[in-house]
Amino acid sequence: MEGEVSLQLPRGSASPARALRAQEALTESEFAAALLAGLARHPRSVPCRFFYDARGSELFEEITKLTEYYPTRTETALLETYGEEIAALAGQGRILVEFGSGSSRKTSLLLSALGQVPAYIPIDIAAESLEEAAEWLSGQHPGLTIVPLIADFTATRALPPLARRRPRLGFFSGSTIGNLTHAEAGAFLGNAARLLGPGSAFLLGVDLKKSERILIPAYNDARGVTAAFNLNLLVRANRELGANFDLARFAHDAVWNEAAGRIEMYLVSLARQSVRVAGRDFTFADGERIHTENSHKYTVEEFRRLAGASGWTPVKAWTDADQLFSLHLLRL
Ligand code: AVJ
C-alpha cells in the first residue's frame, strides 16, 4: 500500500495509545532508578539518554542549528555531496535499517540517493518520535514501505521477517555512536553485524578529533542552548520525580578529555547544598559535578580499527574539506 506505516507494538499492548502510556510510565521509573543510582555513585553521573524528553528533544533541535555546532550541517552536506557515490558503493535493492530515528532530513537525503528501497526500518525506543519521523518521511517518499520497530537499538536481536528477504544497509547518523565508550561502541558494532547479517553494509556518521577551539564552543555555545539542554535534566527530575534542584545553583560545563578522546558534559553545583530526589537527600559539595554526557571523537583511522575489530570491513570514508566530520561505509 502507498505510504503504509505499520507500528510494531510491544507484545501484550492492546493499542498504540496504551503502548505509549505504558512506555511513558516505564521511562519515568527508569529515570528515577537511573538518577537515584547515578547520584549515589562517586563520581556522580546520569546516562545521557534521559536528556530527550519533549523539551530536551526541542532543545537538541535548536542545538543542531547553532553556528558553533558543526556536526549536523556538516554531515548533511556530506550526504548531499556523496550520496550517489555512497549508494553506488552500497549497492541497490537493500533494505534500509536506521538505528535511532531523530534525523529525518538526513534519512530523506540517503533515501533519495538510494532510489528504490524495498523497505525502510527505523529502530527507536521512543514510539512517538518514530511515528512522527515515519509520517514525515512517507510524505517525502510516497510509496515507501516503512516498518518502524519500537526497540532499544543497542540490544535489538531480530529484524521483522520481511527484512530477511533482501540484503540490508544499516544507517547510524549524527555521531550518536560517540555517546558510547570504545568498549560499548565495539559491542554495538558487533550486535549490529549480527542483526544486519552476512552481506550487509553499514553507513555511520562519526565526529572527528579536532582543535579544542572548535570543540568547546560546539558544546558550550554563546547563547546557552547547550547549557539549557544539560540543565533540562534537572528540570525534568523536578517535574517527573518531585525533586527540588535549584536551577540557579547548578551550571553547565563542557571539557575536552584528551586521554579519552571525548567531550564530557557536567552539571556543576555552585554551592554546598542538599537536594531531595524521590524522597532521598543528596548533599553536593561546592563545585561538585554530575557527569551527564560523553561525546567521543575519532580519527578516520581510529574508527576503521574499531569497526574492523567488530568484524566489519571498511569500504570508504568521506570527510569535509575542514576535516570536521566523517561518514564511514562498512561491509560484512
Ligand atoms: C546527539 C549525542 C551526537 O554528542 O554531539 C549535542 C548530543 N550534546 N550537544 C553530541 C549533544 C550536546 C550529540 N549527539
PDB file of C-alpha atoms in Angstrom, residues 97-259:
ATOM      1  CA  VAL A  97      17.693  -0.127   8.687  1.00  0.00           C
ATOM      2  CA  GLU A  98      18.160   3.034  10.746  1.00  0.00           C
ATOM      3  CA  PHE A  99      19.440   2.963  14.336  1.00  0.00           C
ATOM      4  CA  GLY A 100      17.504   5.759  16.080  1.00  0.00           C
ATOM      5  CA  SER A 101      15.020   7.944  14.232  1.00  0.00           C
ATOM      6  CA  GLY A 102      15.804  11.543  15.144  1.00  0.00           C
ATOM      7  CA  SER A 103      17.303  12.544  11.812  1.00  0.00           C
ATOM      8  CA  SER A 104      14.569  12.503   9.137  1.00  0.00           C
ATOM      9  CA  ARG A 105      16.240  15.131   6.969  1.00  0.00           C
ATOM     10  CA  LYS A 106      19.404  13.033   6.643  1.00  0.00           C
ATOM     11  CA  THR A 107      17.401   9.835   6.134  1.00  0.00           C
ATOM     12  CA  SER A 108      15.464  11.538   3.366  1.00  0.00           C
ATOM     13  CA  LEU A 109      18.701  12.545   1.613  1.00  0.00           C
ATOM     14  CA  LEU A 110      20.001   8.982   1.837  1.00  0.00           C
ATOM     15  CA  LEU A 111      16.689   7.531   0.609  1.00  0.00           C
ATOM     16  CA  SER A 112      16.737   9.873  -2.399  1.00  0.00           C
ATOM     17  CA  ALA A 113      20.290   8.831  -3.248  1.00  0.00           C
ATOM     18  CA  LEU A 114      19.473   5.130  -2.840  1.00  0.00           C
ATOM     19  CA  GLY A 115      16.478   5.312  -5.208  1.00  0.00           C
ATOM     20  CA  GLN A 116      14.093   2.383  -4.774  1.00  0.00           C
ATOM     21  CA  VAL A 117      14.480   0.697  -1.382  1.00  0.00           C
ATOM     22  CA  PRO A 118      12.327  -2.405  -0.685  1.00  0.00           C
ATOM     23  CA  ALA A 119      11.610  -1.142   2.854  1.00  0.00           C
ATOM     24  CA  TYR A 120      12.787   1.307   5.484  1.00  0.00           C
ATOM     25  CA  ILE A 121      13.023   0.044   9.080  1.00  0.00           C
ATOM     26  CA  PRO A 122      13.728   2.734  11.715  1.00  0.00           C
ATOM     27  CA  ILE A 123      14.521   1.331  15.185  1.00  0.00           C
ATOM     28  CA  ASP A 124      13.888   3.540  18.231  1.00  0.00           C
ATOM     29  CA  ILE A 125      12.609   3.176  21.801  1.00  0.00           C
ATOM     30  CA  ALA A 126      10.613   6.423  21.510  1.00  0.00           C
ATOM     31  CA  ALA A 127       7.366   5.351  19.823  1.00  0.00           C
ATOM     32  CA  GLU A 128       6.233   8.946  19.416  1.00  0.00           C
ATOM     33  CA  SER A 129       9.312  10.186  17.558  1.00  0.00           C
ATOM     34  CA  LEU A 130       9.249   7.006  15.446  1.00  0.00           C
ATOM     35  CA  GLU A 131       5.699   7.739  14.368  1.00  0.00           C
ATOM     36  CA  GLU A 132       6.432  11.414  13.672  1.00  0.00           C
ATOM     37  CA  ALA A 133       9.520  10.609  11.600  1.00  0.00           C
ATOM     38  CA  ALA A 134       7.703   7.848   9.700  1.00  0.00           C
ATOM     39  CA  GLU A 135       4.839  10.188   8.874  1.00  0.00           C
ATOM     40  CA  TRP A 136       7.109  12.952   7.585  1.00  0.00           C
ATOM     41  CA  LEU A 137       9.209  10.524   5.539  1.00  0.00           C
ATOM     42  CA  SER A 138       6.207   8.823   3.945  1.00  0.00           C
ATOM     43  CA  GLY A 139       5.121  12.307   2.793  1.00  0.00           C
ATOM     44  CA  GLN A 140       8.569  12.924   1.293  1.00  0.00           C
ATOM     45  CA  HIS A 141       8.830   9.465  -0.288  1.00  0.00           C
ATOM     46  CA  PRO A 142       5.393   8.325  -1.486  1.00  0.00           C
ATOM     47  CA  GLY A 143       5.189   4.571  -1.896  1.00  0.00           C
ATOM     48  CA  LEU A 144       7.980   3.906   0.580  1.00  0.00           C
ATOM     49  CA  THR A 145       7.262   0.903   2.806  1.00  0.00           C
ATOM     50  CA  ILE A 146       8.067   1.908   6.380  1.00  0.00           C
ATOM     51  CA  VAL A 147       8.151  -0.692   9.140  1.00  0.00           C
ATOM     52  CA  PRO A 148       9.036   1.084  12.416  1.00  0.00           C
ATOM     53  CA  LEU A 149      10.418  -1.110  15.173  1.00  0.00           C
ATOM     54  CA  ILE A 150       9.955   0.034  18.793  1.00  0.00           C
ATOM     55  CA  ALA A 151      13.098  -1.301  20.433  1.00  0.00           C
ATOM     56  CA  ASP A 152      16.379  -0.393  22.106  1.00  0.00           C
ATOM     57  CA  PHE A 153      18.676  -0.472  19.085  1.00  0.00           C
ATOM     58  CA  THR A 154      21.714  -1.358  21.216  1.00  0.00           C
ATOM     59  CA  ALA A 155      20.002  -4.617  22.174  1.00  0.00           C
ATOM     60  CA  THR A 156      17.808  -5.487  19.160  1.00  0.00           C
ATOM     61  CA  ARG A 157      18.149  -9.198  18.345  1.00  0.00           C
ATOM     62  CA  ALA A 158      15.961  -9.640  15.272  1.00  0.00           C
ATOM     63  CA  LEU A 159      14.517  -7.703  12.341  1.00  0.00           C
ATOM     64  CA  PRO A 160      10.912  -8.146  11.124  1.00  0.00           C
ATOM     65  CA  PRO A 161      10.509 -11.170   8.783  1.00  0.00           C
ATOM     66  CA  LEU A 162      10.226  -9.010   5.652  1.00  0.00           C
ATOM     67  CA  ALA A 163      13.758  -7.696   6.277  1.00  0.00           C
ATOM     68  CA  ARG A 164      15.254 -11.163   5.896  1.00  0.00           C
ATOM     69  CA  ARG A 165      14.384 -11.443   2.209  1.00  0.00           C
ATOM     70  CA  ARG A 166      16.751  -8.722   0.978  1.00  0.00           C
ATOM     71  CA  PRO A 167      20.271  -7.519   1.809  1.00  0.00           C
ATOM     72  CA  ARG A 168      20.411  -4.752   4.396  1.00  0.00           C
ATOM     73  CA  LEU A 169      22.096  -1.345   4.700  1.00  0.00           C
ATOM     74  CA  GLY A 170      22.388  -0.024   8.269  1.00  0.00           C
ATOM     75  CA  PHE A 171      22.451   3.735   8.954  1.00  0.00           C
ATOM     76  CA  PHE A 172      23.588   5.319  12.228  1.00  0.00           C
ATOM     77  CA  SER A 173      23.938   9.081  11.882  1.00  0.00           C
ATOM     78  CA  GLY A 174      24.747  12.124  13.989  1.00  0.00           C
ATOM     79  CA  SER A 175      27.792  10.586  15.685  1.00  0.00           C
ATOM     80  CA  THR A 176      25.424   9.156  18.282  1.00  0.00           C
ATOM     81  CA  ILE A 177      27.958   6.313  18.480  1.00  0.00           C
ATOM     82  CA  GLY A 178      30.133   8.926  20.229  1.00  0.00           C
ATOM     83  CA  ASN A 179      27.936   8.628  23.334  1.00  0.00           C
ATOM     84  CA  LEU A 180      29.271   5.096  23.799  1.00  0.00           C
ATOM     85  CA  THR A 181      32.672   4.237  25.284  1.00  0.00           C
ATOM     86  CA  HIS A 182      35.049   2.427  22.926  1.00  0.00           C
ATOM     87  CA  ALA A 183      34.117  -0.905  24.522  1.00  0.00           C
ATOM     88  CA  GLU A 184      30.382  -0.161  24.212  1.00  0.00           C
ATOM     89  CA  ALA A 185      30.803   1.063  20.629  1.00  0.00           C
ATOM     90  CA  GLY A 186      32.636  -2.155  19.775  1.00  0.00           C
ATOM     91  CA  ALA A 187      29.832  -4.207  21.319  1.00  0.00           C
ATOM     92  CA  PHE A 188      27.217  -2.134  19.441  1.00  0.00           C
ATOM     93  CA  LEU A 189      29.012  -2.687  16.124  1.00  0.00           C
ATOM     94  CA  GLY A 190      29.177  -6.418  16.840  1.00  0.00           C
ATOM     95  CA  ASN A 191      25.470  -6.538  17.672  1.00  0.00           C
ATOM     96  CA  ALA A 192      24.657  -4.539  14.519  1.00  0.00           C
ATOM     97  CA  ALA A 193      26.685  -7.061  12.490  1.00  0.00           C
ATOM     98  CA  ARG A 194      24.638  -9.952  13.918  1.00  0.00           C
ATOM     99  CA  LEU A 195      21.360  -8.051  13.420  1.00  0.00           C
ATOM    100  CA  LEU A 196      22.046  -6.910   9.831  1.00  0.00           C
ATOM    101  CA  GLY A 197      23.603 -10.240   8.875  1.00  0.00           C
ATOM    102  CA  PRO A 198      26.084 -11.518   6.271  1.00  0.00           C
ATOM    103  CA  GLY A 199      26.471  -9.402   3.134  1.00  0.00           C
ATOM    104  CA  SER A 200      25.234  -6.258   4.881  1.00  0.00           C
ATOM    105  CA  ALA A 201      26.571  -2.739   4.576  1.00  0.00           C
ATOM    106  CA  PHE A 202      26.628  -0.071   7.289  1.00  0.00           C
ATOM    107  CA  LEU A 203      26.861   3.729   6.942  1.00  0.00           C
ATOM    108  CA  LEU A 204      27.847   5.670  10.067  1.00  0.00           C
ATOM    109  CA  GLY A 205      28.336   9.362  10.822  1.00  0.00           C
ATOM    110  CA  VAL A 206      31.314   9.834  13.148  1.00  0.00           C
ATOM    111  CA  ASP A 207      32.601  13.111  14.579  1.00  0.00           C
ATOM    112  CA  LEU A 208      36.331  13.750  14.075  1.00  0.00           C
ATOM    113  CA  LYS A 209      39.002  14.766  16.584  1.00  0.00           C
ATOM    114  CA  LYS A 210      39.882  18.429  16.182  1.00  0.00           C
ATOM    115  CA  SER A 211      41.085  21.550  17.977  1.00  0.00           C
ATOM    116  CA  GLU A 212      39.540  22.409  21.347  1.00  0.00           C
ATOM    117  CA  ARG A 213      38.957  25.869  19.906  1.00  0.00           C
ATOM    118  CA  ILE A 214      36.239  24.308  17.755  1.00  0.00           C
ATOM    119  CA  LEU A 215      35.109  21.520  20.089  1.00  0.00           C
ATOM    120  CA  ILE A 216      34.475  23.508  23.255  1.00  0.00           C
ATOM    121  CA  PRO A 217      32.172  26.177  21.727  1.00  0.00           C
ATOM    122  CA  ALA A 218      30.228  23.369  19.977  1.00  0.00           C
ATOM    123  CA  TYR A 219      29.336  22.044  23.444  1.00  0.00           C
ATOM    124  CA  ASN A 220      29.244  25.401  25.244  1.00  0.00           C
ATOM    125  CA  ASP A 221      27.600  27.851  22.844  1.00  0.00           C
ATOM    126  CA  ALA A 222      27.354  31.602  23.336  1.00  0.00           C
ATOM    127  CA  ARG A 223      23.538  31.637  23.538  1.00  0.00           C
ATOM    128  CA  GLY A 224      23.488  28.958  26.247  1.00  0.00           C
ATOM    129  CA  VAL A 225      21.293  26.497  24.337  1.00  0.00           C
ATOM    130  CA  THR A 226      23.552  23.565  25.254  1.00  0.00           C
ATOM    131  CA  ALA A 227      23.519  24.770  28.876  1.00  0.00           C
ATOM    132  CA  ALA A 228      19.699  24.775  28.814  1.00  0.00           C
ATOM    133  CA  PHE A 229      19.758  21.290  27.234  1.00  0.00           C
ATOM    134  CA  ASN A 230      22.016  19.966  30.020  1.00  0.00           C
ATOM    135  CA  LEU A 231      20.128  21.741  32.837  1.00  0.00           C
ATOM    136  CA  ASN A 232      16.802  20.460  31.445  1.00  0.00           C
ATOM    137  CA  LEU A 233      17.746  17.111  33.018  1.00  0.00           C
ATOM    138  CA  LEU A 234      17.226  18.750  36.430  1.00  0.00           C
ATOM    139  CA  VAL A 235      14.013  20.453  35.252  1.00  0.00           C
ATOM    140  CA  ARG A 236      12.787  17.007  34.194  1.00  0.00           C
ATOM    141  CA  ALA A 237      13.741  15.494  37.572  1.00  0.00           C
ATOM    142  CA  ASN A 238      11.878  18.280  39.391  1.00  0.00           C
ATOM    143  CA  ARG A 239       8.751  17.717  37.298  1.00  0.00           C
ATOM    144  CA  GLU A 240       8.685  13.944  36.973  1.00  0.00           C
ATOM    145  CA  LEU A 241      10.287  12.824  40.222  1.00  0.00           C
ATOM    146  CA  GLY A 242       9.329  15.673  42.548  1.00  0.00           C
ATOM    147  CA  ALA A 243      12.979  16.639  43.002  1.00  0.00           C
ATOM    148  CA  ASN A 244      13.913  20.129  44.234  1.00  0.00           C
ATOM    149  CA  PHE A 245      17.032  21.025  42.225  1.00  0.00           C
ATOM    150  CA  ASP A 246      17.600  24.805  42.398  1.00  0.00           C
ATOM    151  CA  LEU A 247      18.313  25.699  38.746  1.00  0.00           C
ATOM    152  CA  ALA A 248      20.171  28.845  39.807  1.00  0.00           C
ATOM    153  CA  ARG A 249      22.658  26.787  41.802  1.00  0.00           C
ATOM    154  CA  PHE A 250      23.794  24.408  39.043  1.00  0.00           C
ATOM    155  CA  ALA A 251      25.775  25.330  35.929  1.00  0.00           C
ATOM    156  CA  HIS A 252      26.634  23.653  32.641  1.00  0.00           C
ATOM    157  CA  ASP A 253      30.232  22.775  31.816  1.00  0.00           C
ATOM    158  CA  ALA A 254      31.877  21.026  28.853  1.00  0.00           C
ATOM    159  CA  VAL A 255      35.508  19.862  28.897  1.00  0.00           C
ATOM    160  CA  TRP A 256      37.760  18.029  26.437  1.00  0.00           C
ATOM    161  CA  ASN A 257      39.296  14.859  27.910  1.00  0.00           C
ATOM    162  CA  GLU A 258      42.374  14.353  25.736  1.00  0.00           C
ATOM    163  CA  ALA A 259      43.310  10.936  27.150  1.00  0.00           C
TER     164      ALA A 259
END
